[in-house]
Coordinates of N, CA and C in Angstrom, one line a residue:
F1 N -102.3 16.9 -46.9 CA -101.1 16.2 -46.7 C -100.1 16.7 -47.7
V2 N -98.9 17.2 -47.3 CA -97.9 17.8 -48.2 C -96.6 17.0 -48.0
G3 N -96.0 16.6 -49.1 CA -94.7 15.9 -49.0 C -94.3 15.4 -50.3
S4 N -93.2 14.7 -50.3 CA -92.6 14.2 -51.6 C -92.7 12.6 -51.6
R5 N -93.6 12.1 -50.8 CA -93.7 10.7 -50.7 C -94.2 10.1 -52.0
K6 N -93.6 8.9 -52.5 CA -94.0 8.3 -53.7 C -95.0 7.2 -53.4
S7 N -96.0 7.1 -54.3 CA -96.9 6.0 -54.1 C -96.2 4.7 -54.7
P8 N -96.8 3.5 -54.4 CA -96.2 2.3 -55.0 C -96.1 2.3 -56.5
T9 N -97.1 2.9 -57.2 CA -97.1 2.9 -58.6 C -96.0 3.8 -59.1
D10 N -95.6 4.9 -58.4 CA -94.5 5.8 -58.8 C -93.2 5.0 -58.7
T11 N -93.0 4.2 -57.7 CA -91.8 3.4 -57.5 C -91.7 2.4 -58.7
K12 N -92.8 1.8 -59.1 CA -92.7 0.9 -60.2 C -92.3 1.6 -61.5
K13 N -92.7 2.8 -61.7 CA -92.3 3.5 -62.9 C -90.8 3.8 -62.9
D14 N -90.2 4.1 -61.7 CA -88.8 4.4 -61.6 C -88.0 3.1 -61.9
V15 N -88.4 2.0 -61.4 CA -87.7 0.8 -61.5 C -87.7 0.4 -63.0
T16 N -88.9 0.5 -63.7 CA -89.0 0.2 -65.1 C -88.1 1.1 -65.9
Q17 N -88.0 2.4 -65.6 CA -87.2 3.3 -66.4 C -85.7 2.9 -66.2
E18 N -85.3 2.5 -65.0 CA -83.9 2.1 -64.8 C -83.6 0.8 -65.6
E19 N -84.5 -0.1 -65.6 CA -84.3 -1.4 -66.3 C -84.2 -1.2 -67.8
T20 N -84.8 -0.2 -68.4 CA -84.8 -0.1 -69.8 C -83.5 0.7 -70.3
E21 N -82.8 1.4 -69.4 CA -81.6 2.1 -69.8 C -80.5 1.1 -70.2
P22 N -79.9 1.4 -71.4 CA -78.8 0.5 -71.8 C -77.7 0.5 -70.9
P23 N -76.9 -0.6 -70.7 CA -75.8 -0.5 -69.8 C -74.7 0.4 -70.4
K24 N -74.0 1.0 -69.5 CA -72.9 1.9 -69.9 C -71.7 1.0 -70.5
P25 N -71.0 1.5 -71.5 CA -69.9 0.7 -72.0 C -68.8 0.6 -71.0
V26 N -68.1 -0.6 -71.0 CA -67.0 -0.9 -70.1 C -65.7 -0.8 -70.9
Y27 N -64.9 0.1 -70.6 CA -63.6 0.3 -71.3 C -62.4 -0.1 -70.5
E28 N -62.6 -0.4 -69.2 CA -61.5 -0.9 -68.4 C -62.1 -1.8 -67.3
I29 N -61.3 -2.8 -66.9 CA -61.7 -3.7 -65.9 C -60.4 -4.3 -65.3
T30 N -60.5 -4.7 -64.0 CA -59.4 -5.3 -63.3 C -59.8 -6.7 -63.0
I31 N -59.0 -7.7 -63.4 CA -59.2 -9.1 -63.1 C -58.0 -9.6 -62.2
G32 N -58.3 -9.8 -61.0 CA -57.1 -10.1 -60.1 C -56.2 -8.9 -60.0
D33 N -54.9 -9.1 -60.2 CA -54.0 -8.0 -60.2 C -53.8 -7.3 -61.5
I34 N -54.5 -7.7 -62.6 CA -54.2 -7.2 -63.9 C -55.4 -6.3 -64.3
K35 N -55.0 -5.0 -64.6 CA -56.0 -4.0 -65.1 C -55.9 -3.9 -66.6
F36 N -57.0 -4.1 -67.3 CA -57.1 -4.0 -68.7 C -57.8 -2.7 -69.1
I37 N -57.2 -2.0 -70.1 CA -57.8 -0.7 -70.6 C -57.9 -0.7 -72.1
M38 N -59.1 -0.5 -72.6 CA -59.3 -0.3 -74.0 C -58.6 1.0 -74.5
Q39 N -57.6 0.8 -75.3 CA -56.9 2.0 -75.9 C -57.6 2.5 -77.2
S40 N -57.8 1.5 -78.1 CA -58.4 1.9 -79.4 C -58.9 0.7 -80.1
S41 N -59.9 0.9 -80.9 CA -60.3 -0.1 -81.9 C -60.6 0.6 -83.2
V42 N -60.1 0.1 -84.3 CA -60.2 0.8 -85.6 C -60.7 -0.2 -86.6
N43 N -61.7 0.3 -87.4 CA -62.2 -0.5 -88.5 C -61.2 -0.2 -89.7
L44 N -60.4 -1.3 -90.1 CA -59.4 -1.1 -91.1 C -60.0 -1.4 -92.5
G45 N -61.3 -1.7 -92.6 CA -61.9 -2.0 -93.9 C -61.6 -3.4 -94.3
S46 N -61.7 -3.6 -95.6 CA -61.6 -5.0 -96.2 C -60.2 -5.4 -96.7
V47 N -59.2 -4.5 -96.6 CA -57.9 -4.8 -97.1 C -56.8 -4.4 -96.0
L48 N -55.9 -5.4 -95.7 CA -54.7 -5.1 -94.9 C -53.6 -4.9 -95.9
E49 N -53.0 -3.7 -95.9 CA -51.9 -3.5 -96.8 C -50.6 -3.8 -96.2
S50 N -49.8 -4.6 -96.9 CA -48.5 -5.0 -96.4 C -47.5 -3.8 -96.5
E51 N -46.7 -3.6 -95.4 CA -45.8 -2.5 -95.4 C -44.5 -2.9 -96.1
Y52 N -44.3 -4.2 -96.5 CA -43.1 -4.7 -97.0 C -43.3 -5.0 -98.5
A53 N -42.2 -4.8 -99.3 CA -42.3 -5.1 -100.7 C -42.6 -6.6 -101.0
Y54 N -42.0 -7.4 -100.1 CA -42.2 -8.9 -100.4 C -43.5 -9.4 -99.8
G55 N -44.2 -8.6 -99.0 CA -45.4 -9.0 -98.4 C -46.6 -8.9 -99.3
Q56 N -47.7 -9.6 -99.0 CA -48.9 -9.6 -99.8 C -50.0 -8.9 -99.0
D57 N -50.9 -8.2 -99.7 CA -52.0 -7.6 -99.0 C -53.0 -8.8 -98.6
K58 N -53.7 -8.5 -97.6 CA -54.7 -9.6 -97.1 C -56.1 -9.0 -97.3
F59 N -57.0 -9.8 -97.9 CA -58.3 -9.3 -98.2 C -59.4 -10.1 -97.5
T60 N -60.6 -9.4 -97.3 CA -61.7 -10.1 -96.7 C -63.0 -9.5 -97.4
T61 N -64.1 -10.3 -97.3 CA -65.3 -9.8 -97.9 C -66.0 -8.8 -96.9
D62 N -65.6 -8.8 -95.7 CA -66.2 -8.0 -94.7 C -65.2 -7.0 -94.1
R63 N -64.7 -7.0 -92.9 CA -63.8 -6.0 -92.4 C -62.8 -6.6 -91.4
F64 N -61.7 -5.9 -91.3 CA -60.7 -6.2 -90.3 C -60.8 -5.1 -89.2
I65 N -60.8 -5.6 -87.9 CA -60.8 -4.7 -86.8 C -59.5 -4.8 -86.0
K66 N -58.8 -3.7 -85.8 CA -57.5 -3.7 -85.1 C -57.8 -3.1 -83.7
V67 N -57.5 -3.9 -82.7 CA -57.8 -3.6 -81.3 C -56.5 -3.5 -80.5
T68 N -56.4 -2.4 -79.7 CA -55.2 -2.2 -78.9 C -55.7 -2.1 -77.4
I69 N -55.3 -3.0 -76.6 CA -55.6 -3.0 -75.2 C -54.4 -3.0 -74.4
S70 N -54.3 -2.2 -73.3 CA -53.2 -2.2 -72.4 C -53.5 -3.0 -71.2
A71 N -52.4 -3.5 -70.6 CA -52.5 -4.3 -69.4 C -51.5 -3.8 -68.4
Q72 N -51.9 -3.7 -67.1 CA -51.0 -3.2 -66.1 C -51.1 -4.1 -64.8
N73 N -50.0 -4.3 -64.2 CA -50.0 -5.1 -63.0 C -50.2 -4.2 -61.8
K74 N -51.3 -4.4 -61.1 CA -51.7 -3.7 -59.9 C -51.3 -4.4 -58.6
G75 N -50.6 -5.5 -58.8 CA -50.2 -6.3 -57.6 C -48.8 -5.9 -57.1
K76 N -48.2 -6.8 -56.4 CA -46.9 -6.6 -55.7 C -45.8 -7.3 -56.3
I77 N -46.0 -8.3 -57.1 CA -45.0 -9.1 -57.7 C -45.2 -9.2 -59.2
D78 N -44.1 -9.5 -60.0 CA -44.3 -9.7 -61.4 C -45.3 -10.8 -61.8
T79 N -46.0 -10.6 -62.9 CA -46.8 -11.7 -63.4 C -45.9 -12.7 -64.1
T80 N -46.4 -13.8 -64.4 CA -45.6 -14.8 -65.2 C -45.8 -14.5 -66.6
H81 N -44.9 -15.0 -67.5 CA -45.1 -14.8 -68.9 C -46.4 -15.6 -69.4
L82 N -47.1 -14.9 -70.2 CA -48.4 -15.4 -70.7 C -49.5 -15.6 -69.6
A83 N -49.4 -14.7 -68.6 CA -50.5 -14.8 -67.5 C -51.7 -14.0 -68.0
W84 N -51.7 -13.3 -69.1 CA -52.8 -12.6 -69.5 C -52.9 -12.6 -71.1
E85 N -54.1 -12.3 -71.6 CA -54.2 -12.4 -73.1 C -55.5 -11.6 -73.5
V86 N -55.5 -11.2 -74.7 CA -56.7 -10.6 -75.3 C -57.3 -11.7 -76.2
G87 N -58.6 -12.0 -76.1 CA -59.2 -13.1 -76.7 C -60.1 -12.7 -77.9
N88 N -61.2 -13.4 -78.1 CA -62.1 -13.2 -79.2 C -62.9 -11.9 -79.1
I89 N -63.4 -11.5 -80.3 CA -64.4 -10.5 -80.4 C -65.7 -11.2 -80.4
I90 N -66.7 -10.7 -79.7 CA -68.1 -11.3 -79.7 C -69.1 -10.2 -80.0
D91 N -70.0 -10.5 -80.9 CA -71.0 -9.4 -81.3 C -72.3 -9.6 -80.5
S92 N -73.3 -8.8 -80.8 CA -74.5 -8.8 -80.0 C -75.3 -10.0 -80.3
E93 N -75.1 -10.8 -81.3 CA -75.8 -12.0 -81.6 C -75.0 -13.2 -81.0
G94 N -73.9 -13.0 -80.3 CA -73.1 -14.1 -79.8 C -72.2 -14.7 -80.7
R95 N -72.0 -14.2 -81.9 CA -71.1 -14.7 -82.9 C -69.6 -14.4 -82.4
I96 N -68.8 -15.4 -82.6 CA -67.4 -15.3 -82.1 C -66.4 -15.1 -83.2
F97 N -65.5 -14.1 -83.1 CA -64.5 -13.8 -84.1 C -63.1 -13.9 -83.5
P98 N -62.4 -15.0 -83.7 CA -61.1 -15.1 -83.0 C -60.1 -14.2 -83.7
K99 N -58.9 -14.0 -83.0 CA -57.9 -13.2 -83.6 C -57.4 -13.9 -84.9
D100 N -57.1 -13.2 -85.9 CA -56.7 -13.7 -87.2 C -55.2 -14.0 -87.1
R101 N -54.8 -15.3 -87.0 CA -53.4 -15.7 -86.9 C -52.6 -15.4 -88.2
Q102 N -53.2 -15.1 -89.3 CA -52.5 -14.8 -90.5 C -52.2 -13.3 -90.6
T103 N -52.5 -12.5 -89.6 CA -52.2 -11.1 -89.6 C -51.0 -10.7 -88.8
Y104 N -50.2 -11.7 -88.4 CA -49.0 -11.4 -87.6 C -48.1 -10.4 -88.2
Q105 N -47.9 -10.4 -89.5 CA -47.0 -9.5 -90.2 C -47.5 -8.0 -90.2
Y106 N -48.8 -7.8 -89.9 CA -49.4 -6.5 -89.8 C -49.4 -5.9 -88.4
L107 N -48.9 -6.7 -87.4 CA -48.9 -6.3 -86.0 C -47.5 -5.6 -85.7
P108 N -47.5 -4.7 -84.7 CA -46.3 -4.2 -84.2 C -45.4 -5.3 -83.6
Q109 N -44.1 -5.1 -83.8 CA -43.1 -6.1 -83.2 C -42.3 -5.4 -82.2
P110 N -41.9 -6.0 -81.1 CA -42.3 -7.3 -80.7 C -43.8 -7.4 -80.2
D111 N -44.3 -8.6 -80.3 CA -45.7 -8.8 -79.8 C -45.7 -8.9 -78.3
L112 N -46.3 -7.9 -77.6 CA -46.2 -7.8 -76.2 C -47.4 -8.4 -75.5
C113 N -48.3 -9.0 -76.2 CA -49.5 -9.7 -75.6 C -49.0 -10.8 -74.7
G114 N -49.3 -10.8 -73.5 CA -48.9 -11.9 -72.5 C -47.6 -11.6 -71.9
A115 N -46.9 -10.4 -72.2 CA -45.6 -10.1 -71.6 C -45.7 -10.1 -70.1
I116 N -44.5 -10.3 -69.4 CA -44.4 -10.2 -68.0 C -44.7 -8.8 -67.6
L117 N -45.6 -8.6 -66.6 CA -46.0 -7.2 -66.1 C -45.4 -7.0 -64.8
K118 N -44.6 -5.9 -64.6 CA -44.0 -5.6 -63.4 C -45.0 -4.7 -62.6
P119 N -45.0 -4.8 -61.2 CA -45.9 -4.0 -60.4 C -45.9 -2.5 -60.7
E120 N -47.0 -2.0 -61.1 CA -47.2 -0.5 -61.2 C -46.3 0.1 -62.3
F121 N -45.7 -0.7 -63.2 CA -45.0 -0.1 -64.3 C -46.0 0.4 -65.3
T122 N -45.5 1.2 -66.3 CA -46.4 1.7 -67.4 C -47.1 0.5 -68.0
P123 N -48.4 0.7 -68.4 CA -49.1 -0.4 -69.0 C -48.5 -0.9 -70.3
V124 N -48.6 -2.1 -70.6 CA -48.1 -2.7 -71.9 C -49.2 -2.9 -72.8
S125 N -49.0 -2.5 -74.1 CA -50.0 -2.6 -75.1 C -50.0 -3.9 -75.9
C126 N -51.2 -4.4 -76.1 CA -51.4 -5.7 -76.9 C -52.3 -5.3 -78.1
V127 N -51.8 -5.6 -79.3 CA -52.5 -5.3 -80.5 C -52.9 -6.6 -81.2
R128 N -54.2 -6.7 -81.6 CA -54.7 -7.8 -82.3 C -55.5 -7.4 -83.4
I129 N -55.6 -8.2 -84.5 CA -56.5 -7.9 -85.6 C -57.4 -9.1 -85.8
H130 N -58.7 -8.7 -85.9 CA -59.8 -9.7 -86.1 C -60.5 -9.5 -87.4
E131 N -61.0 -10.5 -88.0 CA -61.8 -10.4 -89.2 C -63.3 -10.6 -88.7
V132 N -64.1 -9.5 -89.0 CA -65.4 -9.5 -88.4 C -66.5 -9.2 -89.5
S133 N -67.6 -9.8 -89.3 CA -68.7 -9.6 -90.2 C -69.2 -8.1 -90.2
N134 N -69.6 -7.7 -91.4 CA -70.1 -6.3 -91.6 C -71.5 -6.2 -90.9
K135 N -72.2 -7.3 -90.7 CA -73.5 -7.3 -90.0 C -73.4 -7.2 -88.5
S136 N -72.2 -7.4 -87.9 CA -72.0 -7.5 -86.5 C -72.1 -6.1 -85.9
T137 N -72.8 -6.0 -84.7 CA -72.9 -4.7 -84.0 C -72.6 -5.0 -82.5
D138 N -72.5 -3.9 -81.8 CA -72.2 -4.0 -80.3 C -71.1 -4.9 -80.0
L139 N -69.9 -4.7 -80.6 CA -68.8 -5.6 -80.4 C -68.1 -5.5 -79.1
K140 N -67.7 -6.6 -78.5 CA -67.0 -6.7 -77.3 C -65.8 -7.6 -77.5
I141 N -64.8 -7.4 -76.6 CA -63.6 -8.3 -76.8 C -63.3 -8.9 -75.4
E142 N -62.8 -10.1 -75.4 CA -62.5 -10.8 -74.2 C -61.1 -10.4 -73.7
V143 N -61.0 -10.2 -72.4 CA -59.7 -10.0 -71.8 C -59.6 -11.1 -70.8
I144 N -58.4 -11.7 -70.7 CA -58.3 -12.9 -69.9 C -57.1 -12.9 -68.9
N145 N -57.4 -13.2 -67.7 CA -56.3 -13.4 -66.7 C -56.2 -15.0 -66.6
K146 N -55.1 -15.5 -67.3 CA -54.9 -16.9 -67.4 C -54.6 -17.6 -66.0
T147 N -53.9 -16.8 -65.2 CA -53.6 -17.3 -63.9 C -54.8 -17.7 -63.1
L148 N -55.8 -16.8 -63.1 CA -57.1 -17.0 -62.4 C -58.1 -17.8 -63.3
K149 N -57.8 -17.9 -64.6 CA -58.7 -18.6 -65.5 C -60.1 -17.9 -65.6
V150 N -60.0 -16.5 -65.7 CA -61.2 -15.7 -65.7 C -61.1 -14.8 -67.0
K151 N -62.3 -14.8 -67.7 CA -62.5 -13.9 -68.9 C -63.5 -12.9 -68.5
E152 N -63.3 -11.7 -69.0 CA -64.3 -10.6 -68.9 C -64.4 -9.9 -70.3
L153 N -65.4 -9.1 -70.5 CA -65.5 -8.4 -71.8 C -65.4 -6.9 -71.6
L154 N -64.7 -6.3 -72.6 CA -64.6 -4.9 -72.8 C -65.3 -4.5 -74.0
D155 N -66.0 -3.3 -74.0 CA -66.6 -2.8 -75.2 C -65.6 -2.2 -76.2
L156 N -65.9 -2.4 -77.5 CA -65.0 -1.7 -78.5 C -65.6 -0.4 -78.7
N157 N -64.7 0.6 -78.7 CA -65.2 2.0 -78.9 C -65.0 2.4 -80.4
L158 N -65.7 1.6 -81.2 CA -65.6 1.7 -82.7 C -66.7 2.7 -83.2
A159 N -66.3 3.6 -84.0 CA -67.2 4.5 -84.7 C -67.3 4.0 -86.2
F160 N -68.6 3.6 -86.5 CA -68.8 3.1 -87.9 C -69.1 4.1 -88.9

């Protein structure tokens, strides 16, 4: 008997091999009419330096992560203001790191997170800074379509 037929045990081996492969990173996702794309994530270290003479540097015992995500309207009508957002960073242990509200002065202005998105216009960038533990690995960030009340996760493409 000649052929390439697999025995039942061969099939089990293939299934097991597929199950042990780590999932591929997700750097873009569409939720409803809003497409989110991971543009960059940067480990800024333990100090945020103020660009202004009157500003103060901000310190942490761990690290600051700066994340830039773009959003684009793939639909046919404008989104409403604040219809989308970038949420928390979550690590492999399920620890949650919210955006640091005290880092506003270190962000580009104007803050375009949640801006109205016109159909098929150039994507709008949203920049957030999070304070994250040095022990955290496999970081992901929430992207949110507030109109649909749906959250999904994008992987951070961080090189440590």
